[in-house]
Short mmCIF file of C-alpha atoms and ligand atoms in Angstrom, two decimals:
data_model
loop_
_atom_site.label_atom_id
_atom_site.label_comp_id
_atom_site.label_asym_id
_atom_site.label_seq_id
_atom_site.Cartn_x
_atom_site.Cartn_y
_atom_site.Cartn_z
CA MET A 1 74.36 121.31 -32.63
CA THR A 2 75.59 123.17 -36.00
CA LEU A 3 78.79 123.39 -38.02
CA PRO A 4 79.88 126.92 -38.89
CA LYS A 5 81.17 127.54 -42.30
CA THR A 6 84.93 128.91 -42.84
CA ARG A 7 85.54 128.29 -46.48
CA LEU A 8 83.42 128.23 -49.93
CA ALA A 9 84.27 124.59 -50.10
CA ASP A 10 82.35 123.83 -46.64
CA LEU A 11 78.99 124.74 -48.31
CA ALA A 12 76.95 121.35 -48.34
CA LEU A 13 75.94 122.50 -51.97
CA LEU A 14 79.79 122.34 -52.83
CA GLY A 15 80.42 119.00 -51.20
CA GLY A 16 80.95 120.05 -47.51
CA SER A 17 78.66 118.77 -44.59
CA ARG A 18 75.47 119.81 -43.81
CA ALA A 19 75.16 122.82 -41.31
CA PHE A 20 71.95 121.51 -39.57
CA PRO A 21 72.01 117.79 -38.65
CA GLY A 22 68.12 118.06 -38.25
CA THR A 23 65.95 119.39 -40.91
CA LEU A 24 64.14 122.98 -40.54
CA TYR A 25 61.18 123.35 -42.20
CA VAL A 26 58.87 126.28 -43.19
CA GLY A 27 55.25 125.50 -42.28
CA ARG A 28 55.74 122.73 -39.92
CA PRO A 29 52.60 122.23 -37.72
CA ASN A 30 52.33 124.02 -34.18
CA LEU A 31 50.61 121.46 -31.95
CA GLY A 32 48.91 122.59 -29.04
CA ASP A 33 48.08 120.51 -25.61
CA ARG A 34 48.13 116.87 -26.58
CA ARG A 35 46.20 115.64 -23.65
CA ARG A 36 43.38 118.24 -23.98
CA LEU A 37 43.08 117.20 -27.47
CA HIS A 38 42.84 113.42 -26.32
CA GLU A 39 40.36 114.74 -23.80
CA ARG A 40 38.15 116.04 -26.77
CA LEU A 41 38.64 113.26 -29.06
CA ASP A 42 37.06 110.72 -26.12
CA GLU A 43 34.20 113.40 -25.67
CA ILE A 44 33.41 113.23 -29.55
CA LEU A 45 33.60 109.32 -29.43
CA ASP A 46 31.57 109.26 -26.17
CA ARG A 47 28.92 111.58 -27.99
CA ARG A 48 29.15 109.60 -31.28
CA TRP A 49 28.72 112.76 -32.86
CA LEU A 50 31.29 113.08 -35.56
CA THR A 51 30.27 115.94 -37.95
CA ASN A 52 27.23 117.85 -38.93
CA GLN A 53 27.73 120.96 -36.68
CA GLY A 54 28.42 118.99 -33.38
CA PRO A 55 29.27 120.61 -30.15
CA CYS A 56 33.30 121.14 -31.14
CA VAL A 57 32.14 123.06 -34.51
CA LEU A 58 30.03 125.30 -32.80
CA GLU A 59 32.25 126.20 -30.08
CA PHE A 60 35.14 126.74 -32.78
CA GLU A 61 32.93 128.99 -34.60
CA GLU A 62 31.90 130.98 -31.47
CA ARG A 63 35.31 131.41 -30.60
CA LEU A 64 36.33 132.77 -34.08
CA ALA A 65 33.36 134.89 -34.39
CA ALA A 66 34.76 136.80 -31.18
CA LEU A 67 38.21 136.85 -32.42
CA ALA A 68 37.15 138.16 -35.90
CA GLY A 69 34.79 140.57 -34.04
CA VAL A 70 31.51 139.42 -36.44
CA PRO A 71 27.94 137.80 -35.44
CA HIS A 72 28.41 135.17 -38.21
CA CYS A 73 31.20 132.80 -38.59
CA LEU A 74 30.92 129.29 -40.53
CA ALA A 75 33.70 126.52 -40.16
CA VAL A 76 34.43 124.60 -43.34
CA CYS A 77 36.29 121.76 -44.73
CA ASN A 78 39.22 123.93 -45.97
CA ALA A 79 39.69 127.75 -47.09
CA THR A 80 39.38 126.91 -50.73
CA VAL A 81 35.97 125.25 -50.56
CA GLY A 82 35.21 128.16 -48.23
CA LEU A 83 36.05 130.49 -51.07
CA GLU A 84 34.20 128.60 -53.51
CA ILE A 85 31.13 128.59 -51.26
CA LEU A 86 31.62 132.23 -50.70
CA LEU A 87 31.77 133.08 -54.39
CA ARG A 88 28.90 130.98 -55.17
CA ALA A 89 26.56 132.33 -52.40
CA THR A 90 27.33 136.16 -53.54
CA GLU A 91 25.94 134.94 -56.81
CA LEU A 92 28.78 137.23 -58.59
CA ARG A 93 29.18 137.09 -62.38
CA GLY A 94 31.96 138.18 -64.72
CA GLU A 95 35.09 139.34 -63.56
CA VAL A 96 36.61 139.55 -60.08
CA ILE A 97 39.95 141.78 -59.46
CA VAL A 98 42.57 139.42 -57.73
CA PRO A 99 46.63 139.47 -57.10
CA SER A 100 48.48 137.12 -58.78
CA PHE A 101 51.11 137.28 -56.07
CA THR A 102 48.95 134.64 -53.84
CA PHE A 103 48.69 130.87 -53.24
CA ILE A 104 47.17 129.30 -56.34
CA ALA A 105 43.73 128.41 -54.22
CA THR A 106 42.58 132.18 -54.21
CA VAL A 107 42.60 132.04 -58.09
CA HIS A 108 41.36 128.59 -58.44
CA ALA A 109 38.61 129.19 -56.33
CA LEU A 110 37.12 131.97 -58.90
CA HIS A 111 38.23 129.91 -62.01
CA THR A 112 36.18 127.01 -60.21
CA VAL A 113 33.35 128.84 -59.98
CA GLY A 114 33.19 130.18 -63.46
CA LEU A 115 34.28 133.69 -62.57
CA THR A 116 37.14 135.20 -64.69
CA PRO A 117 40.14 136.11 -62.64
CA VAL A 118 41.66 139.74 -63.54
CA PHE A 119 45.35 139.71 -62.29
CA CYS A 120 46.29 143.06 -60.40
CA ASP A 121 49.96 144.18 -59.35
CA VAL A 122 50.54 144.19 -55.67
CA ASP A 123 52.37 146.93 -53.67
CA PRO A 124 56.02 146.29 -53.14
CA ALA A 125 55.88 147.61 -49.58
CA THR A 126 53.09 145.23 -48.07
CA HIS A 127 52.99 142.47 -51.06
CA SER A 128 49.22 142.81 -51.20
CA LEU A 129 47.00 144.21 -53.96
CA ASP A 130 47.89 147.88 -54.99
CA HIS A 131 44.85 149.65 -54.60
CA ARG A 132 45.76 152.23 -57.51
CA ARG A 133 46.12 149.62 -59.82
CA VAL A 134 42.78 147.99 -58.85
CA ALA A 135 41.15 151.30 -59.53
CA GLU A 136 42.64 151.02 -63.12
CA LEU A 137 41.43 147.72 -63.80
CA ILE A 138 37.48 148.24 -63.11
CA THR A 139 35.34 147.77 -65.96
CA PRO A 140 31.55 147.44 -66.58
CA ARG A 141 32.31 143.56 -66.22
CA THR A 142 34.12 143.83 -62.95
CA ALA A 143 31.87 142.26 -60.22
CA GLY A 144 34.06 142.16 -57.28
CA ILE A 145 37.65 142.35 -55.73
CA LEU A 146 39.07 139.00 -54.02
CA ALA A 147 42.10 140.64 -51.84
CA VAL A 148 44.74 138.74 -49.86
CA HIS A 149 46.11 139.71 -46.36
CA LEU A 150 49.44 138.39 -47.64
CA TRP A 151 51.90 137.06 -44.71
CA GLY A 152 49.38 138.11 -42.37
CA ARG A 153 49.82 141.80 -42.98
CA ALA A 154 46.44 143.47 -43.60
CA ALA A 155 45.80 144.58 -47.30
CA ALA A 156 44.66 148.17 -47.96
CA VAL A 157 41.35 147.76 -46.37
CA ASP A 158 40.10 151.41 -46.11
CA GLU A 159 41.03 152.23 -49.69
CA LEU A 160 39.66 149.06 -51.19
CA THR A 161 36.45 149.48 -49.21
CA VAL A 162 35.88 153.07 -50.65
CA LEU A 163 36.99 151.62 -54.09
CA ALA A 164 34.42 148.90 -53.89
CA GLU A 165 31.71 151.17 -52.49
CA ARG A 166 32.18 153.79 -55.03
CA HIS A 167 31.86 151.27 -58.01
CA GLY A 168 29.11 149.00 -56.48
CA LEU A 169 31.55 146.13 -56.43
CA THR A 170 31.53 143.00 -53.83
CA LEU A 171 34.91 143.23 -51.71
CA LEU A 172 35.86 139.90 -50.40
CA PHE A 173 39.26 138.73 -48.35
CA ASP A 174 41.19 135.86 -48.61
CA ALA A 175 42.38 135.84 -44.83
CA ALA A 176 44.02 132.54 -44.81
CA HIS A 177 47.31 133.96 -43.48
CA ALA A 178 45.62 136.57 -41.30
CA LEU A 179 44.10 135.06 -38.02
CA HIS A 180 44.57 137.54 -35.15
CA ALA A 181 45.94 140.19 -37.54
CA SER A 182 44.52 143.87 -37.34
CA SER A 183 44.00 146.90 -39.67
CA HIS A 184 43.99 150.15 -37.87
CA GLY A 185 43.23 148.20 -34.89
CA ARG A 186 40.33 146.18 -35.78
CA PRO A 187 40.46 142.47 -36.27
CA VAL A 188 40.77 141.08 -39.58
CA GLY A 189 37.51 138.76 -40.26
CA GLY A 190 35.26 141.98 -40.47
CA PHE A 191 36.28 143.55 -43.54
CA GLY A 192 34.34 143.51 -46.96
CA ARG A 193 31.38 141.53 -47.58
CA ALA A 194 32.91 138.18 -45.77
CA GLU A 195 36.50 137.00 -45.31
CA VAL A 196 37.88 133.52 -45.24
CA PHE A 197 40.62 131.91 -42.79
CA SER A 198 42.55 128.80 -43.50
CA PHE A 199 43.42 126.42 -40.81
CA HIS A 200 45.49 123.78 -42.76
CA GLY A 201 48.29 121.90 -40.99
CA THR A 202 51.12 124.59 -42.25
CA LYS A 203 49.01 127.47 -41.06
CA PHE A 204 50.24 128.92 -37.24
CA VAL A 205 46.85 127.85 -36.18
CA ASN A 206 45.45 124.47 -37.58
CA SER A 207 42.75 122.07 -37.53
CA PHE A 208 44.70 119.38 -39.60
CA GLU A 209 42.38 120.71 -42.63
CA GLY A 210 39.89 123.45 -42.29
CA GLY A 211 38.72 127.22 -42.80
CA ALA A 212 36.05 129.43 -41.85
CA ILE A 213 34.10 132.24 -43.32
CA THR A 214 33.42 135.43 -41.23
CA THR A 215 30.65 137.93 -42.14
CA HIS A 216 28.60 140.91 -40.60
CA ASP A 217 25.91 140.18 -43.15
CA ALA A 218 23.17 137.73 -41.55
CA ALA A 219 21.48 137.21 -44.86
CA LEU A 220 24.58 136.01 -46.43
CA ALA A 221 25.51 133.69 -43.63
CA GLU A 222 22.14 131.97 -44.25
CA ARG A 223 22.88 131.45 -47.76
CA LEU A 224 26.42 130.20 -47.00
CA ARG A 225 24.92 127.33 -44.74
CA LEU A 226 22.92 126.32 -47.21
CA HIS A 227 25.80 126.00 -49.85
CA ARG A 228 27.82 124.49 -46.94
CA ASN A 229 25.51 121.63 -46.55
CA PHE A 230 24.06 120.45 -49.82
CA GLY A 231 21.41 123.33 -49.96
CA PHE A 232 19.43 121.34 -47.28
CA ALA A 233 17.10 123.76 -45.42
CA GLY A 234 15.64 120.55 -43.23
CA TYR A 235 15.56 116.78 -43.74
CA ASP A 236 14.73 116.10 -47.34
CA HIS A 237 14.34 119.70 -48.08
CA VAL A 238 16.69 121.04 -50.63
CA VAL A 239 16.10 124.92 -51.40
CA SER A 240 19.47 125.92 -53.05
CA PRO A 241 22.48 124.48 -55.07
CA GLY A 242 25.25 123.16 -52.34
CA THR A 243 28.16 121.19 -51.64
CA ASN A 244 29.56 119.58 -48.85
CA GLY A 245 32.02 121.94 -46.98
CA LYS A 246 31.38 121.04 -43.34
CA MET A 247 34.16 120.72 -40.90
CA SER A 248 34.40 117.43 -39.06
CA GLU A 249 34.26 117.34 -34.83
CA ILE A 250 37.94 116.16 -34.81
CA ALA A 251 39.00 118.97 -37.17
CA ALA A 252 37.14 121.44 -34.71
CA ALA A 253 38.63 119.72 -31.56
CA MET A 254 42.06 120.36 -33.03
CA GLY A 255 41.17 123.81 -34.08
CA LEU A 256 40.12 124.42 -30.58
CA THR A 257 43.21 123.13 -29.17
CA SER A 258 45.28 125.10 -31.24
CA LEU A 259 43.15 128.33 -30.74
CA ASP A 260 44.11 127.61 -26.80
CA ALA A 261 47.49 127.83 -27.36
CA MET A 262 47.29 130.71 -30.05
CA PRO A 263 49.04 133.17 -27.66
CA ASP A 264 51.81 130.90 -27.11
CA PHE A 265 52.53 130.38 -30.99
CA VAL A 266 52.17 134.13 -31.48
CA GLY A 267 54.54 134.71 -28.54
CA VAL A 268 57.02 131.84 -30.12
CA ASN A 269 56.53 133.36 -33.82
CA ALA A 270 57.16 137.09 -32.70
CA ARG A 271 60.61 135.97 -30.60
CA ASN A 272 61.67 134.23 -33.85
CA TYR A 273 60.73 137.23 -35.97
CA ALA A 274 63.06 139.34 -33.59
CA ALA A 275 65.93 136.82 -33.64
CA TYR A 276 65.89 136.99 -37.52
CA GLN A 277 65.41 140.81 -37.26
CA ALA A 278 68.68 140.89 -35.30
CA GLY A 279 70.81 138.57 -36.98
CA LEU A 280 69.96 139.82 -40.65
CA ALA A 281 70.27 143.65 -39.52
CA ASN A 282 72.56 145.66 -42.14
CA LEU A 283 72.97 142.86 -44.50
CA PRO A 284 72.94 144.88 -47.94
CA GLY A 285 70.92 143.13 -50.61
CA LEU A 286 68.68 141.04 -48.17
CA GLU A 287 65.36 142.54 -46.78
CA LEU A 288 63.06 141.31 -44.42
CA PHE A 289 59.24 141.86 -44.74
CA PRO A 290 58.26 144.05 -42.33
CA TYR A 291 55.00 143.67 -40.06
CA ASP A 292 53.35 147.11 -38.90
CA PRO A 293 54.42 147.32 -35.05
CA ALA A 294 51.23 149.64 -34.56
CA GLU A 295 48.95 146.58 -35.65
CA ARG A 296 48.41 143.19 -34.12
CA ASN A 297 50.26 140.62 -35.87
CA ASN A 298 50.58 136.70 -35.76
CA TYR A 299 54.14 136.86 -37.03
CA GLN A 300 53.87 133.63 -38.77
CA TYR A 301 55.75 134.23 -42.01
CA VAL A 302 59.60 135.08 -41.86
CA VAL A 303 59.81 136.34 -45.52
CA LEU A 304 62.71 137.65 -47.36
CA THR A 305 63.75 139.54 -50.56
CA LEU A 306 67.37 139.00 -52.08
CA ASP A 307 68.27 141.55 -54.37
CA ALA A 308 70.16 139.53 -57.12
CA ALA A 309 71.95 142.43 -58.81
CA ARG A 310 73.46 143.69 -55.40
CA THR A 311 74.33 140.44 -53.79
CA GLY A 312 75.82 138.49 -57.11
CA LEU A 313 73.52 135.58 -55.86
CA SER A 314 70.02 134.53 -57.22
CA ARG A 315 67.11 133.59 -55.15
CA ASP A 316 66.89 130.07 -56.61
CA LEU A 317 70.54 129.64 -55.81
CA LEU A 318 70.54 131.11 -52.29
CA VAL A 319 67.58 128.50 -51.48
CA ARG A 320 69.27 125.88 -53.11
CA ALA A 321 72.39 126.33 -50.69
CA LEU A 322 70.18 126.47 -47.94
CA GLN A 323 68.27 123.22 -48.73
CA ALA A 324 71.83 121.62 -49.38
CA GLU A 325 72.45 122.45 -45.55
CA ASN A 326 68.89 121.02 -44.50
CA VAL A 327 67.44 124.47 -44.15
CA LEU A 328 64.25 123.87 -46.31
CA ALA A 329 63.71 127.52 -47.29
CA ARG A 330 60.97 128.06 -49.76
CA ARG A 331 60.39 130.30 -52.81
CA TYR A 332 56.86 132.09 -52.82
CA PHE A 333 54.60 132.59 -54.88
CA HIS A 334 57.18 131.42 -57.83
CA PRO A 335 56.63 131.70 -60.55
CA GLY A 336 53.06 133.88 -59.79
CA CYS A 337 49.61 132.36 -60.43
CA HIS A 338 49.35 133.98 -63.90
CA ARG A 339 52.39 131.87 -64.95
CA MET A 340 50.83 128.60 -63.84
CA GLU A 341 47.80 126.71 -65.84
CA PRO A 342 45.26 127.26 -66.66
CA TYR A 343 45.88 130.97 -66.42
CA ARG A 344 48.91 131.20 -68.39
CA THR A 345 47.37 129.68 -71.40
CA LEU A 346 44.21 131.80 -70.90
CA GLN A 347 45.69 135.04 -70.25
CA PRO A 348 49.11 134.84 -72.18
CA ARG A 349 49.94 138.62 -71.97
CA ALA A 350 48.91 138.80 -68.02
CA GLY A 351 52.74 139.34 -66.98
CA GLY A 352 53.11 142.56 -68.88
CA THR A 353 50.87 144.44 -66.39
CA LEU A 354 52.50 142.78 -63.32
CA PRO A 355 56.10 144.07 -62.72
CA VAL A 356 56.16 144.07 -59.04
CA THR A 357 54.63 140.66 -58.78
CA GLU A 358 57.19 139.32 -61.46
CA ARG A 359 59.81 140.91 -59.39
CA LEU A 360 58.70 139.42 -56.21
CA ALA A 361 58.12 136.09 -57.61
CA ASP A 362 61.74 135.91 -58.44
CA SER A 363 63.17 137.41 -55.41
CA VAL A 364 60.99 136.64 -52.45
CA PHE A 365 61.75 133.35 -50.04
CA ALA A 366 60.64 132.16 -46.80
CA LEU A 367 62.59 130.71 -43.85
CA PRO A 368 61.57 128.46 -40.91
CA THR A 369 59.87 129.53 -38.12
CA GLY A 370 57.10 128.50 -35.72
CA THR A 371 57.55 126.31 -32.43
CA ALA A 372 59.78 123.81 -34.19
CA VAL A 373 62.48 126.22 -34.42
CA ASP A 374 64.36 128.06 -31.36
CA PRO A 375 66.64 131.35 -31.58
CA ALA A 376 69.68 129.49 -31.36
CA ALA A 377 68.81 127.52 -34.96
CA ILE A 378 67.91 131.25 -36.13
CA ALA A 379 71.21 132.47 -34.90
CA ALA A 380 73.20 129.98 -36.84
CA LEU A 381 70.89 130.33 -39.82
CA CYS A 382 71.47 133.74 -40.02
CA ASP A 383 75.35 133.34 -39.54
CA LEU A 384 74.89 130.77 -42.65
CA LEU A 385 72.95 133.46 -44.64
CA ARG A 386 75.70 136.04 -43.92
CA PHE A 387 78.37 133.77 -45.09
CA LEU A 388 76.36 132.84 -48.12
CA LEU A 389 75.81 136.56 -49.03
CA ALA A 390 79.56 137.39 -48.43
CA HIS A 391 80.37 134.57 -51.34
CA GLY A 392 77.76 135.55 -53.68
CA PRO A 393 79.60 135.84 -57.08
CA ALA A 394 81.98 133.01 -55.97
CA LEU A 395 79.35 130.87 -54.86
CA THR A 396 77.71 131.53 -58.38
CA ALA A 397 80.79 130.69 -60.35
CA ALA A 398 81.31 127.39 -58.36
CA ALA A 399 77.60 126.16 -57.95
CA PRO A 400 76.74 122.87 -59.91
CA PRO A 401 74.15 123.48 -62.57
CA ALA A 402 70.60 123.44 -60.96
CA PRO A 403 69.13 119.36 -61.28
C1 LIG B 501 46.76 128.15 -47.50
C2 LIG B 501 45.91 129.11 -48.32
C3 LIG B 501 44.85 129.04 -48.88
C4 LIG B 501 44.06 127.58 -49.05
O1 LIG B 501 43.71 127.04 -47.90
P1 LIG B 501 43.24 125.82 -47.55
O2 LIG B 501 42.82 125.68 -46.48
O3 LIG B 501 44.51 124.81 -47.66
O4 LIG B 501 42.24 125.26 -48.65
C5 LIG B 501 44.09 130.00 -49.64
N1 LIG B 501 44.77 131.01 -49.78
C6 LIG B 501 45.89 131.31 -49.15
C7 LIG B 501 46.64 132.91 -49.49
C8 LIG B 501 46.70 130.36 -48.54
O5 LIG B 501 48.01 130.50 -48.05
#
């Protein structure tokens, strides 16, 4: 049950009652079959094999390798540690070109292992690295490119691959958003030297916390295994630097249960995406981020760009108005990694070269989707957005100052 708005004063931000009695979240976890998860948990306890490449982890790795179309997959405790392990195992030194328009973990992983992130602008159409801008940033100090398949839409894989080969650079992908996605019909997971997935609770397939590194490169996979497990090549035998990046059995059990339900999750996301598409059609100043219908998509994000000049309403005020109504819309990735510490202090002038990133960081937001959101809620939410956009300048004039 939702409460429609007829006058400006009906808005919760201006003292009216909330449109949605229950809170709608971005990134509310999708849950698979509970009974199957409980069975797997019982099996884990019966085996008393809790971690260190137990049967659940091995099965999870096999199934992910098949989905990604690669021979090697390593499950890890989370994608951030996965990226760090990957960067250490590739032994890169110097600079790595990376988007600023990404989750901060992409950039922190570079910094943590002593690499210098070189921020590159993104393509306004795909929100992923603009390969033409990447080409301009390559210098003798460049060691690699860390691209992100943002929102689950594949980055410019072919162009980046050609560029990396021409300059002898290592190409890696943060595929945290992109399980099940494809590029020219080939699954994400097999591109570049290696790719890293995330199964954090907010991702559409989750293992509570978790990640995976996928690669075609057998020698790299061997080094990754050492780095994931303290450098151990056998009992008491340490042959490389390393950390503890292992996935536990219970995380893998959740991951397997999520994978079992992945077709349902994708189906719900696609249905929700289509409902938003219909509900927000012909709304000047508000654009829904497009997935390429020729590719396989997971539709896990409903991302919008608001044109403040055209609507008389800033993205931040729109998000505040929605949150007041119990719709916890989220800004992404505000204010951009280059404006966050330590990069903001280390590279104070980076913003000058990132006009698209700066524009997106001020105009992009995400709306709730996933199995916790149904088409009736989406229809009501789209009506609410229409109402807000129809009253942009009046709302801007009437809104209380931001807290
Ligand atoms: C979620 C996310 C990560 C980090 O994943 P964790 O598993 O939480 O460490 C990295 N990059 C991107 C783009 C993400 O969205």
